[in-house]
Tab-separated table of C-alpha atoms and ligand atoms in Angstrom:
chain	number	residue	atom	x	y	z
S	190	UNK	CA	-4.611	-29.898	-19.729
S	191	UNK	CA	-7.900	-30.870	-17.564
S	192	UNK	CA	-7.414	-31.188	-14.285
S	193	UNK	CA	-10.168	-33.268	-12.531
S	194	UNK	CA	-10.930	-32.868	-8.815
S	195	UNK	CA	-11.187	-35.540	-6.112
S	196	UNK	CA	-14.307	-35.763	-3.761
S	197	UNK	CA	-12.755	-33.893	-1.289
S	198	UNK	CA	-11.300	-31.281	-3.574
S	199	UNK	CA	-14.819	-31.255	-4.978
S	200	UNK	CA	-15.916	-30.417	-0.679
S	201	UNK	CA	-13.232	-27.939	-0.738
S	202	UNK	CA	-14.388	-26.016	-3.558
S	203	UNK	CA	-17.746	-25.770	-2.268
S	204	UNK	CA	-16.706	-24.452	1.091
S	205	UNK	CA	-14.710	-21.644	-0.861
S	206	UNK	CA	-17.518	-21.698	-2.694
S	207	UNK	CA	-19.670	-20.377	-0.070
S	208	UNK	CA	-17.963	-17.679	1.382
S	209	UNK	CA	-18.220	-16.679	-2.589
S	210	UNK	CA	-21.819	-16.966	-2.506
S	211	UNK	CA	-22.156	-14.890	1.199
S	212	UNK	CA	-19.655	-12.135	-0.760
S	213	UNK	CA	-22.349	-11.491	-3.577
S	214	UNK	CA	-24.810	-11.488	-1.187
S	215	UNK	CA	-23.017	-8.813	0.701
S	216	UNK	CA	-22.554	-7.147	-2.584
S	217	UNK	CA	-25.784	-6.937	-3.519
S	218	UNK	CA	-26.998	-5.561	0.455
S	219	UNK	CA	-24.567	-2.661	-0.719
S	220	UNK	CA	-26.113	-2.108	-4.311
S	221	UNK	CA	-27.887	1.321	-4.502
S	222	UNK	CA	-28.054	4.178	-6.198
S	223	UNK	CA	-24.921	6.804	-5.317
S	224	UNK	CA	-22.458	3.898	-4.048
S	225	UNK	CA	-19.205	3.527	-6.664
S	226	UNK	CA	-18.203	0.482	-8.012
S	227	UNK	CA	-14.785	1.069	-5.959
S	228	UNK	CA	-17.284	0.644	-2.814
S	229	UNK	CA	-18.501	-2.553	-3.991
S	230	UNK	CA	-14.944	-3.729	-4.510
S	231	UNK	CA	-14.026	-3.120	-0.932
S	232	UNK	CA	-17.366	-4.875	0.523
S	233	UNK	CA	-16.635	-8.051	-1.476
S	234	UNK	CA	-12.343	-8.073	-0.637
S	235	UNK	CA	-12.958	-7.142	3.239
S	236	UNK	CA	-15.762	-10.029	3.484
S	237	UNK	CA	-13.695	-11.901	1.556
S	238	UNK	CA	-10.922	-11.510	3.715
S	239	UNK	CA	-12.652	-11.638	6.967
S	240	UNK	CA	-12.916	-15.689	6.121
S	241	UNK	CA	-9.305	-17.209	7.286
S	242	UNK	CA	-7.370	-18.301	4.532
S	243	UNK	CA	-9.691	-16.760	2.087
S	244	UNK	CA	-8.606	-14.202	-0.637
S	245	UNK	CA	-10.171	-12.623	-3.696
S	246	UNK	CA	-8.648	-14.663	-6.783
S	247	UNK	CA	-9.170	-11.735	-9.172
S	248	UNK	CA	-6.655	-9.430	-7.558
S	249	UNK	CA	-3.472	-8.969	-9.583
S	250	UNK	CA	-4.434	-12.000	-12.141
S	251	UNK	CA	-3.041	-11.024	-15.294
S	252	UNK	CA	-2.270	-7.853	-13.526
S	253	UNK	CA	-5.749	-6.799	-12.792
S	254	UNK	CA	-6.108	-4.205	-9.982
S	255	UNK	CA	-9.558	-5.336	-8.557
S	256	UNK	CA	-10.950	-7.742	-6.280
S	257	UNK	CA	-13.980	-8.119	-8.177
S	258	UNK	CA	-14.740	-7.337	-11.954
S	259	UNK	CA	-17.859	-4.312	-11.840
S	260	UNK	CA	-19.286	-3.692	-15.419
S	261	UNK	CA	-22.321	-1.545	-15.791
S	262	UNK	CA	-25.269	-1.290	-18.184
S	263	UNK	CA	-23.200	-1.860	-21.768
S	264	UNK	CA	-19.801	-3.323	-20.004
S	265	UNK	CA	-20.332	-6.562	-20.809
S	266	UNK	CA	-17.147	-8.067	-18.219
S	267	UNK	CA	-14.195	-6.717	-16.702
S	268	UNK	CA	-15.148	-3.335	-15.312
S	269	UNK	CA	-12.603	-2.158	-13.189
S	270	UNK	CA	-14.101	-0.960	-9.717
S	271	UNK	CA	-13.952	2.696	-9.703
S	272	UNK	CA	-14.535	5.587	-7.312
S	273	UNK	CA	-15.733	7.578	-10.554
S	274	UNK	CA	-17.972	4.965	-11.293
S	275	UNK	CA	-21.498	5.915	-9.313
S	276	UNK	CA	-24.296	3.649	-9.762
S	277	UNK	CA	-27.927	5.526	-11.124
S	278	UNK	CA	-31.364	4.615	-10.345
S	279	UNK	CA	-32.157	2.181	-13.460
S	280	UNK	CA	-28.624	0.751	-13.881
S	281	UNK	CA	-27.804	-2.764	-14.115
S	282	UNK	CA	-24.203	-3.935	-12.684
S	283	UNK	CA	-22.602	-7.406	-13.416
S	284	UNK	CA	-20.493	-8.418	-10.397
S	285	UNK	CA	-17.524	-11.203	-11.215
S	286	UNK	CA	-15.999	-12.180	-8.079
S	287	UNK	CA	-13.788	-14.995	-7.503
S	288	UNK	CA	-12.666	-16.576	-4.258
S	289	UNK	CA	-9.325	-18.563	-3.695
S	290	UNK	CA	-9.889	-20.979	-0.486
S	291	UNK	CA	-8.294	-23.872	1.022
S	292	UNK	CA	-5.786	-24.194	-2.183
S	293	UNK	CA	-8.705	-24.054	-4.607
S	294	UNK	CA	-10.625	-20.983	-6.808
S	295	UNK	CA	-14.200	-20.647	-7.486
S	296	UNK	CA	-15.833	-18.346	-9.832
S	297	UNK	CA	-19.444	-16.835	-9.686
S	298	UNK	CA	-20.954	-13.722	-11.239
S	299	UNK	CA	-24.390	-12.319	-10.945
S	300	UNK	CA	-26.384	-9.051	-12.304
S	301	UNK	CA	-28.088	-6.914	-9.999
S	302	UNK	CA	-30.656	-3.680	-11.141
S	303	UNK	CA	-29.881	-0.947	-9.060
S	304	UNK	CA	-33.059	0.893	-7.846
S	305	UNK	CA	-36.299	0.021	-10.734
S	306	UNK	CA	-34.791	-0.914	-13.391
S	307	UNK	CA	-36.953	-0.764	-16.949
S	308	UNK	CA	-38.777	-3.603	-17.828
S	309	UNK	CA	-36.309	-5.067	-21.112
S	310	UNK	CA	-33.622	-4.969	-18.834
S	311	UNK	CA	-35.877	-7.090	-16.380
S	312	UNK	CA	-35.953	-9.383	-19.459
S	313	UNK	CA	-32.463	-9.405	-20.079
S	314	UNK	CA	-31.260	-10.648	-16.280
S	315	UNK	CA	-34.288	-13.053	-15.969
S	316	UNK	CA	-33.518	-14.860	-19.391
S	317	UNK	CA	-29.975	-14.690	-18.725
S	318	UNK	CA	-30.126	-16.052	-15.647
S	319	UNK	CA	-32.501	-19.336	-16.662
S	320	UNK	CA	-29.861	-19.460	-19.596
S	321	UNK	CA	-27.656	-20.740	-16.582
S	322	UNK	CA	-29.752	-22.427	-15.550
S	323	UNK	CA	-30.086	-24.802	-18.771
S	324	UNK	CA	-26.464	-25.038	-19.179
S	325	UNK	CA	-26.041	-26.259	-15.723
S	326	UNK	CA	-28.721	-28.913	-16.109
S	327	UNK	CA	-26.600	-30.384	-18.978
S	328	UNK	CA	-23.466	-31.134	-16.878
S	329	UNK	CA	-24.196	-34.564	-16.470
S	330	UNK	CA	-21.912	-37.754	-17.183
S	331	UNK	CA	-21.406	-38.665	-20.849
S	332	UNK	CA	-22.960	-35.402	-22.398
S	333	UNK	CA	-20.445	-33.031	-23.779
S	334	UNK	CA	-19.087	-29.554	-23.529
S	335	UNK	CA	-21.421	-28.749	-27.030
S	336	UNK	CA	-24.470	-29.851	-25.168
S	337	UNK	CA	-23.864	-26.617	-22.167
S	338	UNK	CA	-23.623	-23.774	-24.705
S	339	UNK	CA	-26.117	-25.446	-26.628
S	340	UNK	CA	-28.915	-25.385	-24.466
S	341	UNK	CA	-27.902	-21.899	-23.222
S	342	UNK	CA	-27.993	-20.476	-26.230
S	343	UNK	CA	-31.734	-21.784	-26.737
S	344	UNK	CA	-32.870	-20.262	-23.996
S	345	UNK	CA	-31.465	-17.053	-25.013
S	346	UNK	CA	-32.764	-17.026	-28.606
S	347	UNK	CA	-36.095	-18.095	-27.324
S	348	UNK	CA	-35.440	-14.834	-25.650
S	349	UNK	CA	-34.575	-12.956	-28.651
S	350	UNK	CA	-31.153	-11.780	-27.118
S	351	UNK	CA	-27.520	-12.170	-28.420
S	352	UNK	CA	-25.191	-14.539	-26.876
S	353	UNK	CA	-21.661	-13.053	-26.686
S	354	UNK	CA	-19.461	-15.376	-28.773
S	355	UNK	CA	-15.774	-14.213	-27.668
S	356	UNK	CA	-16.493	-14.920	-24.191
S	357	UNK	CA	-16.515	-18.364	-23.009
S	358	UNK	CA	-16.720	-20.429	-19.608
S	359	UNK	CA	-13.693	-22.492	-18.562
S	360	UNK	CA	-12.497	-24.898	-16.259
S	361	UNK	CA	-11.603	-24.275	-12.154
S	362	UNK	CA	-9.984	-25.047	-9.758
S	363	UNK	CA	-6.458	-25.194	-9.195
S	364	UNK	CA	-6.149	-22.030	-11.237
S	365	UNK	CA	-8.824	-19.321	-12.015
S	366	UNK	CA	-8.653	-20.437	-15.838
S	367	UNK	CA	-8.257	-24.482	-16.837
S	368	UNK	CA	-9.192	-26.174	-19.843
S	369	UNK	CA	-11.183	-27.105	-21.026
S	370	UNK	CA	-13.340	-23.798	-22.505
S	371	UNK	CA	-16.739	-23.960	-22.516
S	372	UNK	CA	-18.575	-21.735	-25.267
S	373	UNK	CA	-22.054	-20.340	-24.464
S	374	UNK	CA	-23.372	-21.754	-27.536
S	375	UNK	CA	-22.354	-25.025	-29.247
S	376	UNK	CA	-23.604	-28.500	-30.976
S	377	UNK	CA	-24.985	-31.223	-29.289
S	378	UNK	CA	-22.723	-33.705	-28.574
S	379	UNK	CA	-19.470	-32.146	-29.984
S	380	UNK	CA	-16.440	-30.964	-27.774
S	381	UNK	CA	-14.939	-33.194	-24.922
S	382	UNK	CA	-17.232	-35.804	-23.033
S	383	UNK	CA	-18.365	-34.849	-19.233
S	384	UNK	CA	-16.648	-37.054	-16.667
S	385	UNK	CA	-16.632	-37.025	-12.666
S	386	UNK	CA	-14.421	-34.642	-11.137
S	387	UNK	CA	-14.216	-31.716	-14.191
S	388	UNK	CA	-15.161	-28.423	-12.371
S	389	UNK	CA	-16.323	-26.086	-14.864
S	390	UNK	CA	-17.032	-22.333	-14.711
S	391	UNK	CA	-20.530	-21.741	-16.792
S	392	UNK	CA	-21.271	-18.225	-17.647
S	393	UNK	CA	-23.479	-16.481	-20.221
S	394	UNK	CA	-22.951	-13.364	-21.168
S	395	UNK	CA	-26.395	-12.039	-22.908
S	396	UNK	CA	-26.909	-8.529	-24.716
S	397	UNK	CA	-30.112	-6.739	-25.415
S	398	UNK	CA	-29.263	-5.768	-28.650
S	399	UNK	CA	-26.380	-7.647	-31.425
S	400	UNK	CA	-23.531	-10.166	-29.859
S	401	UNK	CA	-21.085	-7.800	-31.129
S	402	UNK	CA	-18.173	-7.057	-28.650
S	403	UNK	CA	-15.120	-4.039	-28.483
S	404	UNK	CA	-12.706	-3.985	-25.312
S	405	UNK	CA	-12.333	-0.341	-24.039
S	406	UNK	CA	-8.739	1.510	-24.033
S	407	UNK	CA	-8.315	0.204	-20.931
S	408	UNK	CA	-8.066	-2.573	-22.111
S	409	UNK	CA	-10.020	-4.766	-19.710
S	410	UNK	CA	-14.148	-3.394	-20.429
S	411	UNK	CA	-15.254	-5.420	-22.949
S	412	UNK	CA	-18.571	-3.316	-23.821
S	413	UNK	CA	-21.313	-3.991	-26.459
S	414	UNK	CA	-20.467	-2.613	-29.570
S	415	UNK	CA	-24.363	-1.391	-30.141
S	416	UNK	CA	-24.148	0.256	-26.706
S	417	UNK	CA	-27.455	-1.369	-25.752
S	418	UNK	CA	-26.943	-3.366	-22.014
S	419	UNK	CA	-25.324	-6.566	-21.097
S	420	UNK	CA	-25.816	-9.561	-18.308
S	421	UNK	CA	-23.448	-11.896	-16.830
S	422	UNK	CA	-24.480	-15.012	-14.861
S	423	UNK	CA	-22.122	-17.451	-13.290
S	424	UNK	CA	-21.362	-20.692	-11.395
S	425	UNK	CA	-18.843	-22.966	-10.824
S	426	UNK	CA	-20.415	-26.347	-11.275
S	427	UNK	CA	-18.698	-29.896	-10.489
S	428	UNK	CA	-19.735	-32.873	-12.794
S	429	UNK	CA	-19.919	-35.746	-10.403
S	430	UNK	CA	-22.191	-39.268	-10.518
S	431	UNK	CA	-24.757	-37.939	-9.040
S	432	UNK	CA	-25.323	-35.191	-11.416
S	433	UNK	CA	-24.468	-31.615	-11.155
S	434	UNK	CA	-22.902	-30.204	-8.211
S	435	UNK	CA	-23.623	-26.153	-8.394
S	436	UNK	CA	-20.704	-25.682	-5.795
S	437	UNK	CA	-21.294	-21.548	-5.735
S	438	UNK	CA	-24.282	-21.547	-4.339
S	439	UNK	CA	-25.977	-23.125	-0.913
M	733	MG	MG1	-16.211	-15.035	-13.204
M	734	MG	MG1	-15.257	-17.329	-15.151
């Protein structure tokens, strides 16, 4: 079922929204080579936490022991933080964090390169990241859910890199996961219509090499199957009248 937001539950999101923004941006002060991904987890739950009434949405959904999701070079999503897990001069890492505030989640995930990072992977983040980019642009009134994964999946062949396929975006809000899901590629036109009030999480996941996917025996790391690296970009984006509302960022 989609659940569409009121104005002021569309306000509420974006002040949750945020502190979710301020907690990558404390992530991200903390990436360097040498620091685990189990350090980066406690950054982004103590900021989190240091908000009143502000938790990290990701902790013990579906039973997962993180506050945020930490997947490096080849994890694709859902690394669990690690103290094992040391980040190397050249790595990328795809932070997922989510933020549950003032009754409402929010969902935002960026890629940061840790130290100099070579120049395809450069590639990879930057074309990622204006794949985004074109998806939000087309979460305006009357288009439809085809028209998102549509245009972010042009940018990213334009790119020559693989959109992952099993992976999709999804509705926010009341819970971490709503309907309706939004693929990162698609037809124009096709899937549900765009209306005020949907709150939608967009998020490409891009690989260097083939879209292929396998999930670890841990059975959260979903990694590339070639090996070769992933990126993750995220926002949580409100449709509203007067086009779209990005609510995870300022
Ligand atoms: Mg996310
Ligand atoms: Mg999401």
């Amino acid at each position: 079922m989609v659940q569409l937001k009121s104005p002021r539950e569309i306000d509420a999101m974006f002040a949750g929204g945020q502190i979710l923004y301020a907690t990558h941006e404390a992530v991200r002060a903390a990436v360097r080579p040498g620091v685990s991904t189990l350090d980066l987890d406690r950054v982004a739950e103590e900021f989190i936490r240091s908000h009143p009434g502000a938790t990290p949405s990701f902790k013990g959904l579906y039973g997962f022991p993180g506050s945020i999701c930490a997947s490096i070079n080849e994890e694709i999503v859902h690394g669990i933080p690690s103290a094992k897990r040391v980040l190397k001069d050249g790595d990328i890492i795809s932070v997922d964090i989510g933020v549950f505030h003032g009754g409402l989640h929010t969902d935002s995930a960026r890629t940061w390169p840790v130290g100099t990072v070579d120049a395809e992977s450069e590639r990879l983040l930057r074309v990622t990241a204006e794949s985004l980019e074109a998806g939000i642009a087309q979460c305006v009134v009357g288009n439809h859910i085809g028209d998102i994964g549509h245009a972010i999946e042009a940018v990213v062949i334009k790119g020559r890199l693989a959109v992952v396929r099993e992976l999709v975006g999804h509705g926010v809000g009341f819970q971490m996961h709503e309907e309706p899901q939004v693929p990162n590629h698609g037809k124009p036109k096709r899937g549900m219509k765009l209306v005020p009030g949907l709150t939608l999480a967009i998020e490409p996941m891009v690989n260097l090499g083939t879209a292929a996917t396998r999930t670890l025996s841990d059975k959260w790391t979903v990694v590339t199957a070639d090996g070769q690296r992933s990126a993750h970009f995220e926002h949580t984006v409100a449709i509203t009248d007067a086009g779209p509302r990005v609510l995870t960022r300022p």
